Coordinates of C-alpha atoms and ligand atoms in Angstrom, one line a residue:
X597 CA -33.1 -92.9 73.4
X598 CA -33.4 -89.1 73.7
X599 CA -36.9 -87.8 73.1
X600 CA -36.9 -83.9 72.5
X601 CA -39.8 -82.3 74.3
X602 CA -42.0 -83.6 77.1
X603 CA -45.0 -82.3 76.3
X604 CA -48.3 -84.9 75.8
X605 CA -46.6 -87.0 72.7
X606 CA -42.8 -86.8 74.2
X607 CA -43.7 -87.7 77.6
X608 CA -45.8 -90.9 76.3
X609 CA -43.0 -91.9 74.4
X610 CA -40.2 -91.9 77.2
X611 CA -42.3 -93.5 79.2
X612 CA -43.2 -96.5 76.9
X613 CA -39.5 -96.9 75.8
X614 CA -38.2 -97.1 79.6
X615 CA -41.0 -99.3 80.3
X616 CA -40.0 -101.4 77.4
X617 CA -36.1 -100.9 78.6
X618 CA -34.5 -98.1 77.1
X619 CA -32.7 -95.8 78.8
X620 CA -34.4 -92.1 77.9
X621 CA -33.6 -88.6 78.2
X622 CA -36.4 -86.3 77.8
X623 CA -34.7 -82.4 76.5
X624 CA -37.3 -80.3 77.4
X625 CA -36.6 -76.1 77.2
X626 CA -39.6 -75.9 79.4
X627 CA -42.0 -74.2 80.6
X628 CA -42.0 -78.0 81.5
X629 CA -46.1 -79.1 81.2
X630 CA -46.7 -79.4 77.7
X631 CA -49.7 -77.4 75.7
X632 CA -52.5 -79.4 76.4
X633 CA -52.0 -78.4 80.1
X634 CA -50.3 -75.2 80.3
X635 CA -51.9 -73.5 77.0
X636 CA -54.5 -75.9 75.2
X637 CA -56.9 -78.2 76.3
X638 CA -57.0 -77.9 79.7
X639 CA -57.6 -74.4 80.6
X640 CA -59.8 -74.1 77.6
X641 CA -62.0 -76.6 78.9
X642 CA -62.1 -75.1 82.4
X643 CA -63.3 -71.9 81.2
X644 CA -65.7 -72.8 78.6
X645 CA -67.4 -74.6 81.8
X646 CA -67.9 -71.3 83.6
X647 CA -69.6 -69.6 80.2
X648 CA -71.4 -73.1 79.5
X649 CA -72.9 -72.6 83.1
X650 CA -73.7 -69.0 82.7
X651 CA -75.6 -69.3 79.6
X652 CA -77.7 -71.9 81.2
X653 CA -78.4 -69.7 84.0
X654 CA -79.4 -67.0 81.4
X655 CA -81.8 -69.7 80.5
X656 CA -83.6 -70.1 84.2
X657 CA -87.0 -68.8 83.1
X658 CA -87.3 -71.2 80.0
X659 CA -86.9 -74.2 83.0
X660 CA -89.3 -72.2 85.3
X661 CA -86.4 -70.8 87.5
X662 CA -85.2 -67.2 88.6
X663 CA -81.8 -66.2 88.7
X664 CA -81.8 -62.3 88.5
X665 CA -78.5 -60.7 86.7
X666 CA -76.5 -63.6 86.5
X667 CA -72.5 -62.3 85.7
X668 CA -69.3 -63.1 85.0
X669 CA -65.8 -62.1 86.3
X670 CA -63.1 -62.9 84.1
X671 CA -60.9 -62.7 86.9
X672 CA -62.1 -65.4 89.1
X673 CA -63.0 -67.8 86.0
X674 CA -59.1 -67.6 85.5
X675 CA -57.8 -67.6 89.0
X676 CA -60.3 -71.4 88.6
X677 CA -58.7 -72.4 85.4
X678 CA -54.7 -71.5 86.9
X679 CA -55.6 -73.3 90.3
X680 CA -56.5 -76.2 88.3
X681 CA -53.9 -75.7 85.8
X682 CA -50.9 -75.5 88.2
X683 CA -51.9 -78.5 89.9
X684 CA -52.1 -80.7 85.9
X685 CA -48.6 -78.9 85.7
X686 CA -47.3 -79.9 89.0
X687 CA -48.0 -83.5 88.1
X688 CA -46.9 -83.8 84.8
X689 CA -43.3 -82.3 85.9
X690 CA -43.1 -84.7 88.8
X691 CA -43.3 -86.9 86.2
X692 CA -41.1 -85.4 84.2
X693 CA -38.8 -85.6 87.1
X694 CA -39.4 -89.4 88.1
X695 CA -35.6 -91.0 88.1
X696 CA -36.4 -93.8 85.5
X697 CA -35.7 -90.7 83.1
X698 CA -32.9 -88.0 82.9
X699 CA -34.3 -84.5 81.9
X700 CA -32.8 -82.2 80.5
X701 CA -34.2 -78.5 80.9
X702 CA -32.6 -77.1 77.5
X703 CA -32.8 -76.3 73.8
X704 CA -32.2 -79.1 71.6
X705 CA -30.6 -78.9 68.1
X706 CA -29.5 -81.5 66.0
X707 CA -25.3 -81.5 65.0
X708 CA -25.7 -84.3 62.9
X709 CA -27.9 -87.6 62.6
X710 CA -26.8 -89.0 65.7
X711 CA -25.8 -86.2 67.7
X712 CA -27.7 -83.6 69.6
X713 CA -26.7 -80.5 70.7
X714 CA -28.4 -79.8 74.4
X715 CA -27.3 -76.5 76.0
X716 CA -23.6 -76.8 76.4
X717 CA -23.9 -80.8 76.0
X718 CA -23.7 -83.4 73.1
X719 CA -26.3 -86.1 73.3
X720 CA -26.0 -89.6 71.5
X721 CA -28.5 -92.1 71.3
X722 CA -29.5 -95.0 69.1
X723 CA -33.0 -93.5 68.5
X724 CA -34.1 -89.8 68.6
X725 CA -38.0 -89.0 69.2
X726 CA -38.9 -85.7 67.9
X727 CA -42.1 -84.2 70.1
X728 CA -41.8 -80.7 69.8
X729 CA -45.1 -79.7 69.4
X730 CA -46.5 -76.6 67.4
X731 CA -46.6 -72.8 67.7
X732 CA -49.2 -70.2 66.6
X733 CA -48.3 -69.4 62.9
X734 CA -47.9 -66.0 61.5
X735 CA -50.4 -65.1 58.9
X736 CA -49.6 -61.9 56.1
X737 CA -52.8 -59.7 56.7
X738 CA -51.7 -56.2 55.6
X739 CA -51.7 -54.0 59.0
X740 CA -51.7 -57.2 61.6
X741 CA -49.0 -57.0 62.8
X742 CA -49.1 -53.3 63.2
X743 CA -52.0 -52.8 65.0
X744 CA -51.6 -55.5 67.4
X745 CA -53.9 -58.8 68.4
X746 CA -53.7 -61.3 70.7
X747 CA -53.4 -65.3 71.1
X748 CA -55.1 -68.2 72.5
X749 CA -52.1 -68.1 74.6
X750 CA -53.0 -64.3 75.1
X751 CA -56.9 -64.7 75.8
X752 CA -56.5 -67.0 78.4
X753 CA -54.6 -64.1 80.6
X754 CA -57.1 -61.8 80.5
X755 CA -58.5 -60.4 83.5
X756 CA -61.2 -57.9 82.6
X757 CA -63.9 -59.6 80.0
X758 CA -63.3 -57.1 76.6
X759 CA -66.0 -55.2 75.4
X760 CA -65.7 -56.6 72.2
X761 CA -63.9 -58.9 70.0
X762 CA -62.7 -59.9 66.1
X763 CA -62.0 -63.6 65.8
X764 CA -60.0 -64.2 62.8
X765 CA -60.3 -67.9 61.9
X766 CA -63.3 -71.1 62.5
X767 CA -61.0 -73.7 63.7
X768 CA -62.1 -75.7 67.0
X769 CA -59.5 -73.4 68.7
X770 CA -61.4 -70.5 67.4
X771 CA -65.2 -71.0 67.8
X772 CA -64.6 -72.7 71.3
X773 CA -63.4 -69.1 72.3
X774 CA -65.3 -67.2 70.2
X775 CA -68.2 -68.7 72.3
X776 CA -66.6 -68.3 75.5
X777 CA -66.3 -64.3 74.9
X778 CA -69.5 -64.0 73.5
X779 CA -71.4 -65.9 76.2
X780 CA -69.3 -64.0 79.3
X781 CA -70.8 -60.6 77.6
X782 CA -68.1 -59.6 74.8
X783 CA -69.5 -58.1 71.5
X784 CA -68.1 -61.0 69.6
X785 CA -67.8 -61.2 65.5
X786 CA -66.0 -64.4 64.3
X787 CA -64.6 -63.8 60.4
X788 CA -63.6 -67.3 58.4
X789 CA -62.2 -67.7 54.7
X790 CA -64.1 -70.8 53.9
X791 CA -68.1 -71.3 53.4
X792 CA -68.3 -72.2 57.2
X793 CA -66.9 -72.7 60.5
X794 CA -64.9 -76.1 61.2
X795 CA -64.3 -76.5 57.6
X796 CA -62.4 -79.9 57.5
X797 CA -66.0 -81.4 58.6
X798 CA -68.8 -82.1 57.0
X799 CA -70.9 -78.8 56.3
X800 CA -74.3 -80.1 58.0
X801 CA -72.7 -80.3 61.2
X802 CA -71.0 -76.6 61.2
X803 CA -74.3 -75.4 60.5
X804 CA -76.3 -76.1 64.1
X805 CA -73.6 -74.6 65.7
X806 CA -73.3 -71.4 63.3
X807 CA -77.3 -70.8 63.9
X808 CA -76.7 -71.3 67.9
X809 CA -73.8 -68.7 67.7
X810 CA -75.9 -66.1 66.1
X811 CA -78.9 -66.6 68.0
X812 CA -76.3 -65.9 70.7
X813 CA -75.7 -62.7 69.5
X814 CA -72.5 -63.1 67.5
X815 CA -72.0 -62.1 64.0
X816 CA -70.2 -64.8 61.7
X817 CA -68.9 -64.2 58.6
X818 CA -68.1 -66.9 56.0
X819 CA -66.8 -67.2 52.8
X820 CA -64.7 -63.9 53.4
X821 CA -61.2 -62.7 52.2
X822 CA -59.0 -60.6 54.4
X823 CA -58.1 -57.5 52.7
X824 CA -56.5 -55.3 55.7
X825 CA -56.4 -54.6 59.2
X826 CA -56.0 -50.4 60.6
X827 CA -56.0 -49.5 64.3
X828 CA -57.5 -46.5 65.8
X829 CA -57.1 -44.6 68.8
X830 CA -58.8 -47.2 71.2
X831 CA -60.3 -50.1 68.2
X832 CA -58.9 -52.5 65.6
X833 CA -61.0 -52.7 62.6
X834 CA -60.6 -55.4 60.2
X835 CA -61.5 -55.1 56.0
X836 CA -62.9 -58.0 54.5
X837 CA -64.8 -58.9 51.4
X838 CA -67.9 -61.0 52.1
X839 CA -71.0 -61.8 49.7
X840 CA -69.2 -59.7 46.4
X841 CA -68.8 -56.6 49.0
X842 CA -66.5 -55.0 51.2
X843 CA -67.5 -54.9 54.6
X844 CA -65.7 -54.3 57.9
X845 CA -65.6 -54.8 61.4
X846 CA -64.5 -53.0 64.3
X847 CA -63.6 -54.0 68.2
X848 CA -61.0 -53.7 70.9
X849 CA -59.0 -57.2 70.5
X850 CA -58.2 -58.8 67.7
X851 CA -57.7 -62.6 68.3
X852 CA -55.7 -64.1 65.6
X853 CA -56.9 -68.0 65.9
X854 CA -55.8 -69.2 62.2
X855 CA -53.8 -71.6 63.1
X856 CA -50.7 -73.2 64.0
X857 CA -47.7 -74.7 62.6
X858 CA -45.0 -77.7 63.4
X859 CA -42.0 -76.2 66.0
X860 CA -38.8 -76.9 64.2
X861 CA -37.0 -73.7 63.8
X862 CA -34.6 -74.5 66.3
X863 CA -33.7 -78.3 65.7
X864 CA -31.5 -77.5 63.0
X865 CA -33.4 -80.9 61.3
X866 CA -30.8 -80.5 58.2
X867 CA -28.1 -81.6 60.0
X868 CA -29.7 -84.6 61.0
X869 CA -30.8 -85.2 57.0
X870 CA -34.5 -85.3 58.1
X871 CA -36.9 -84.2 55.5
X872 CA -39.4 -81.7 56.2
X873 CA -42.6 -80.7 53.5
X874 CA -44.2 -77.5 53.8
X875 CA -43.1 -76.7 57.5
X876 CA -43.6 -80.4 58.9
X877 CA -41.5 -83.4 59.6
X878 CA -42.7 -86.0 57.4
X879 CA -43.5 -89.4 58.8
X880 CA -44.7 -92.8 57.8
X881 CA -47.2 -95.1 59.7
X882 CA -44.6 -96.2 61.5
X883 CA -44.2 -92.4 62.8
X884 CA -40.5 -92.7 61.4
X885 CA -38.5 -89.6 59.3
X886 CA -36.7 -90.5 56.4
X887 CA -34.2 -91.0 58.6
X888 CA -35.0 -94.5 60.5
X889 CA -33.4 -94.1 63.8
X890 CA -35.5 -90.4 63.8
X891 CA -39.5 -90.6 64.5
X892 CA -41.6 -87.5 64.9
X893 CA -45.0 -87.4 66.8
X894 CA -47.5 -85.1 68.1
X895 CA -47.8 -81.8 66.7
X896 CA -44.6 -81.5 65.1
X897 CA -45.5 -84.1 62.0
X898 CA -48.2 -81.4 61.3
X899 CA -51.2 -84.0 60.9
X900 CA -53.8 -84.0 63.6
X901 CA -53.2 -81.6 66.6
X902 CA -55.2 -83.5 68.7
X903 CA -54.0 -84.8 71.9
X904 CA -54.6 -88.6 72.3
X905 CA -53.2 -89.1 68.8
X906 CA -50.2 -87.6 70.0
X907 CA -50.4 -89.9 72.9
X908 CA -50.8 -92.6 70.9
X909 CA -47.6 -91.7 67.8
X910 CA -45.5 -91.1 70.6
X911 CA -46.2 -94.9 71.9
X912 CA -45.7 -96.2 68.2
X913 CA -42.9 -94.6 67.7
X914 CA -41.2 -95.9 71.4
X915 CA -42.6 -99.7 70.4
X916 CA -41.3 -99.7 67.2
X917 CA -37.8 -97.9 68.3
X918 CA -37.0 -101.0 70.8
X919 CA -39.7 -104.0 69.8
X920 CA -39.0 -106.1 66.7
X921 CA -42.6 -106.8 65.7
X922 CA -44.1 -103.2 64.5
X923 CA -46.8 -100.8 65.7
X924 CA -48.7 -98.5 62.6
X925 CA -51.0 -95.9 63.3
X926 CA -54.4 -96.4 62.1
X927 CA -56.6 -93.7 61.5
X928 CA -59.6 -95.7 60.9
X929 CA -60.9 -94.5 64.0
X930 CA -59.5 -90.7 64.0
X931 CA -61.7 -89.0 66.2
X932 CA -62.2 -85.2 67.3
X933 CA -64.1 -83.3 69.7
X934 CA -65.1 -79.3 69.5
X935 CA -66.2 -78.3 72.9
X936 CA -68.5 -75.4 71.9
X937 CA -72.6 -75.2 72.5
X938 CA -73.4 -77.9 71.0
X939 CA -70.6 -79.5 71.0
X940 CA -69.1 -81.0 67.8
X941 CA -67.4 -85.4 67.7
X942 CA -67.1 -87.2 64.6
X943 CA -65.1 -90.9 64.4
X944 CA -64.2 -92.3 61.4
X945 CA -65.0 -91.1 58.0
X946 CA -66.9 -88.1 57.0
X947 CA -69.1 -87.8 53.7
X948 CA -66.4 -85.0 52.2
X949 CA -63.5 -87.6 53.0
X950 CA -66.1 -90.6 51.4
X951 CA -66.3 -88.5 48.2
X952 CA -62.9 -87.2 47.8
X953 CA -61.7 -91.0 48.4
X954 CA -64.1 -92.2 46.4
X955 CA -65.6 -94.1 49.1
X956 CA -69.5 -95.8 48.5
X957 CA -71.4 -95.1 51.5
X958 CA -75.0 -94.6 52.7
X959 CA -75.9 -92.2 55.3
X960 CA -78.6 -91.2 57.6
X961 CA -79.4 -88.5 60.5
X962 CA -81.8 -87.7 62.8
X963 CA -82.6 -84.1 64.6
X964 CA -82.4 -83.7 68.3
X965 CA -85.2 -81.6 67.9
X966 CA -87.0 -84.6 67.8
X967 CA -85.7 -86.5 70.1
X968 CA -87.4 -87.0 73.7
X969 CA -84.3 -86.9 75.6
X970 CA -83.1 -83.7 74.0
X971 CA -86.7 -82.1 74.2
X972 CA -86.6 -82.9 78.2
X973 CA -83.5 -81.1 78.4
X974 CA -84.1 -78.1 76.2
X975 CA -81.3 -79.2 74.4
X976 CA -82.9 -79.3 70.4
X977 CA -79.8 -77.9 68.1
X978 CA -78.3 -80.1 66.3
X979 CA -78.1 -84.1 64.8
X980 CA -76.6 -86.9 64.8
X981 CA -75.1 -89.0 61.7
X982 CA -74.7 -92.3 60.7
X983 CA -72.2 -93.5 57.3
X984 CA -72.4 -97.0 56.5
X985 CA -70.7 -99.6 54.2
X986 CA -73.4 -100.4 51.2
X987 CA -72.0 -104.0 51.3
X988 CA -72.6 -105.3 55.0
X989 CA -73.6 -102.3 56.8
X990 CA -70.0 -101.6 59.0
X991 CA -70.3 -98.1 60.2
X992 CA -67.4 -96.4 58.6
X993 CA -68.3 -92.9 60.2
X994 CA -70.4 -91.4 63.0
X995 CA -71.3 -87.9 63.9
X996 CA -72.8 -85.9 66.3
X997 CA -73.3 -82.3 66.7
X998 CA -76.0 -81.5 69.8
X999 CA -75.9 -82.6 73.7
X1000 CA -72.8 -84.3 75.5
X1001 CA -71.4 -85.4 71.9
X1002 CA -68.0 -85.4 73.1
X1003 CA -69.2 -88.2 75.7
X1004 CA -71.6 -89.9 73.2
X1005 CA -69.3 -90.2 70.4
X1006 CA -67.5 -93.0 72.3
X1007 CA -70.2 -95.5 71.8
X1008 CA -70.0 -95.1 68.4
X1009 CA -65.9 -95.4 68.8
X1010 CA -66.8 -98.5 70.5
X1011 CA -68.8 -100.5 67.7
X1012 CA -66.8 -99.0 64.9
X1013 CA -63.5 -100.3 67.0
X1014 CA -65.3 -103.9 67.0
X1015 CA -66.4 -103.0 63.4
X1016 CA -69.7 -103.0 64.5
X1017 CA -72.4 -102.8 61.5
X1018 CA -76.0 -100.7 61.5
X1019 CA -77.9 -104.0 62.2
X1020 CA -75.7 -104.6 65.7
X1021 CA -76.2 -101.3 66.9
X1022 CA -80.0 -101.6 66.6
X1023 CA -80.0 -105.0 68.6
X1024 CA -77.9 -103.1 71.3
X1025 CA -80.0 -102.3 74.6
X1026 CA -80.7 -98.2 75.2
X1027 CA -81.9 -96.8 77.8
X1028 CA -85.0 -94.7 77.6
X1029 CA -84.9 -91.6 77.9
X1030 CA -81.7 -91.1 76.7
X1031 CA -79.6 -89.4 74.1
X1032 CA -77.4 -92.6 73.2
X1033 CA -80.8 -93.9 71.9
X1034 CA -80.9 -91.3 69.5
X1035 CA -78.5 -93.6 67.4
X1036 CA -81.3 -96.3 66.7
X1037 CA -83.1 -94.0 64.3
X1038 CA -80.4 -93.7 61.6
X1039 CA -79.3 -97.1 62.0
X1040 CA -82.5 -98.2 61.8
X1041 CA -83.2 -96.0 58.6
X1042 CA -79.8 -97.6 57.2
X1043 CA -80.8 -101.0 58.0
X1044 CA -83.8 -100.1 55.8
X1045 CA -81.8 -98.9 53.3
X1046 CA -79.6 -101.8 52.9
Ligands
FAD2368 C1 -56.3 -73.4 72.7 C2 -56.0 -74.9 72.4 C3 -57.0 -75.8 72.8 C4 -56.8 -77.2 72.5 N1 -57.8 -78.1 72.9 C5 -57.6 -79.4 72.6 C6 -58.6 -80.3 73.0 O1 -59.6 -80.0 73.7 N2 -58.4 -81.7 72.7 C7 -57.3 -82.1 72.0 O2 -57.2 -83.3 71.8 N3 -56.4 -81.2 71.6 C8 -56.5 -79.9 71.9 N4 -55.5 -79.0 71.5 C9 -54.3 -79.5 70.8 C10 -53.3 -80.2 71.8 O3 -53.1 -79.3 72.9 C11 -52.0 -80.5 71.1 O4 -52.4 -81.4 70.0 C12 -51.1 -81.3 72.0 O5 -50.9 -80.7 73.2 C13 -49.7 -81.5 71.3 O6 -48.8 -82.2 72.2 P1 -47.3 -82.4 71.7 O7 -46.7 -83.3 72.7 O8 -47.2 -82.7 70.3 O9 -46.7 -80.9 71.9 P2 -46.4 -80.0 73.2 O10 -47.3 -80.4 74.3 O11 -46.5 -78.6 72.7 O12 -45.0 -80.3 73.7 C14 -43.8 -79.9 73.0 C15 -42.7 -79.7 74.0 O13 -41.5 -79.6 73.3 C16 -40.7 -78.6 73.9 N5 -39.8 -78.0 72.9 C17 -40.1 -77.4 71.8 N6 -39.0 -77.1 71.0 C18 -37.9 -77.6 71.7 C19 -36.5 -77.7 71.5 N7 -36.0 -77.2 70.4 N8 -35.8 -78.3 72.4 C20 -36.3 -78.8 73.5 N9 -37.6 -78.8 73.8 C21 -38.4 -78.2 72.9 C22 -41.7 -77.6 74.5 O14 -41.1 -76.8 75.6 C23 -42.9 -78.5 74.9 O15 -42.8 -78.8 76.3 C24 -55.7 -77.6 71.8 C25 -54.7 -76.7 71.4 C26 -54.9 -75.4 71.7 C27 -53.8 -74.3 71.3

């Protein structure tokens, strides 16, 4: 088997198909590490804890504490996050490097269905796993290009926190920086087409996040248009419709966070006959292309972007590549995380995805801001919500946007993985106080219900 790039899908898959006998070779053009580590999750993460920390400290007289002049340096928050980074790297290429594998540090491109080009080499194989990942895609805004704007990939070099800053997008990518800036001391103003942030979720859990942001100081716009974008001297200023008017905004950086899009420009997937739909390798549950000795997972097949489904493709696809019986992937229990103040985790079914699907549900919440726990914490933004079946009362969905929801979310994962129903999860044990017992009220409102 040859599996192109060794990032967090590739290097899941190599390692399941040698473990299940194949001989791999992983093509990798490197930087060898993958984005999760070297430009995504990881050093994301590790920064957002340094401006998580400093808002709290901002906090100190709401707890009864002093902490005069609390600041932050942008250097040492990244000289943190590239300590940490280099040693996620360091491990990952060691495994990378492990001799159950051959890698190959080198652009792959397909010569035909069953033969790939690698540098100055010409691989065979029975299978082929494509993990190539995404990049950051380029968006038409009259005057972007011209006048400059950075990354996620750029952001995360900074050294000097900005004096202010345009976010141009509301994905997770973008409000998890967006809040980052703003809370280190950066004039921040986030600007999103749709009617608000994190617009693939539901829109009662976008907006407890949207009133923390601006009660942190940063302007959000939704519901805008981009019209054009001039640059100044020393400032960028962006033109946008918003509420019927034209309005515009002006700062130093411009970071373009709208999204990103399948890497497949240089696989040359045509000679290989694999079919690709608006920019991404089409796959089946099976995580096969239309060509069945070619899978896809992970970024590259364009439909999650999040890394443990990656993980989790690339496995499928090495199971079904050498095993007889066959692996699907289910996304019953799709789960993501946004890792902003409050944080953002949903599993399962939202109430947008019940009534484009035509799904019957019933579905209850309850605030944090009345929830002991939270109250004791100071931690009030925010709810949690419960979807159920109408017919036994299986939870089909659970969300949460408020405290630790990235870590709560898994009990919910848990039951729904069991297919756990509203009247179990009120006969479960919770610890008081805590915020996992936050879940009894909706179920018990459901149970109710039903
Ligand atoms: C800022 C940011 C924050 C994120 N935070 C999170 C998070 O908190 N949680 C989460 O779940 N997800 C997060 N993500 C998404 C997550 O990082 C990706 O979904 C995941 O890393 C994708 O893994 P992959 O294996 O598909 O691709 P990658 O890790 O990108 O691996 C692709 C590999 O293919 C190689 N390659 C590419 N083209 C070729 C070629 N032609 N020949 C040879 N090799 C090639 C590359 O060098 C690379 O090593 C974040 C993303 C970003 C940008």
């Amino acid at each position: 088997m040859v599996v192109i790039g060794g990032g967090s899908a590739g290097y899941a898959a190599a390692n399941k198909a040698q473990s299940k006998g194949a001989k791999v070779a992983i093509v990798d053009k490197g930087p060898l590490g993958g984005l999760c580590i070297l430009r995504g999750c990881m050093p994301t993460k590790t920064i957002l804890r340094s401006s998580d920390i400093l808002a709290l400290i901002h906090r100190a007289k709401e707890f009864g504490l002093s902490a005069p002049n609390p600041s932050a340096d942008l250097s040492l928050i990244n000289d943190r996050k590239n300590r940490l980074i280099d040693e996620f790297a360091s491990y990952r290429i060691e495994q990378l490097n492990d001799p159950k594998f051959t890698l190959i540090e080198e652009n792959a491109s397909f010569l035909s269905p069953h033969e790939l080009k690698v540098g100055e080499r010409v691989l065979s194989a029975k299978n082929f796993i494509i993990a190539t990942g995404s990049k950051i895609a380029e968006f038409p805004v009259p005057g972007l290009a011209e006048s400059g704007f950075l990354t996620s990939d750029g952001v995360l070099e900074l050294r000097q926190t900005p004096e202010s800053m345009i976010i141009l997008g509301a994905g997770p990518v973008a409000v998890e920086l967006a809040q980052f800036f703003c809370r280190i001391g950066t004039q921040t103003t986030l600007i999103q087409r749709s009617d608000y942030i994190l617009s693939k979720g539901d829109v009662d859990l976008a907006v407890p996040l949207e009133t923390r942001f601006r009660e942190e100081g940063m302007k959000v716009y939704t519901g805008t248009k981009l019209l054009r974008v001039e640059k100044s001297e020393y400032n960028r200023t962006v033109f946008f419709t918003h509420e019927g008017e034209e309005k515009s905004a002006t700062a130093k950086i411009i970071l373009q966070a709208l999204g990103r899009k399948p890497n497949i420009d240089e696989l040359n997937l045509s000679a290989a006959s694999v079919k690709t739909n608006k920019g991404r390798i089409e796959v089946d549950e099976e995580m096969r292309t239309n060509v069945p000795h070619i899978y896809a997972v992970g970024d590259v097949n364009g439909l999650y972007e999040i890394v443990h489904i990656a993980i989790e493709q690339g496995e499928i696809a090495a199971h079904n590549a050498t095993q007889k019986d066959i692996r699907r992937f289910d996304k019953r229990l799709k789960m993501s995380v946004i890792f902003t103040e409050p944080p953002v985790a949903s599993v399962g079914l939202s109430e947008k995805e019940c009534e484009l699907l035509n799904i019957p549900y019933l579905a209850a919440s309850y605030s944090f801001n009345d929830h002991g726990k939270s109250l004791c914490m100071g931690e009030t933004h925010g709810h949690v919500k419960l979807l159920c079946s109408p017919e036994n009362g299986e939870i089909i969905g659970a969300h949460i946007v408020g405290p630790e929801a990235g870590e709560m979310i898994h009990q919910m994962v848990t039951l729904m993985h069991y297919r756990g129903t509203v009247h179990d999860l009120i006969k479960l044990p919770h610890y008081h106080p805590t915020l996992s017992e936050i879940f009894t009220y909706p179920a018990e409102e459901l149970v109710e219900k039903l």
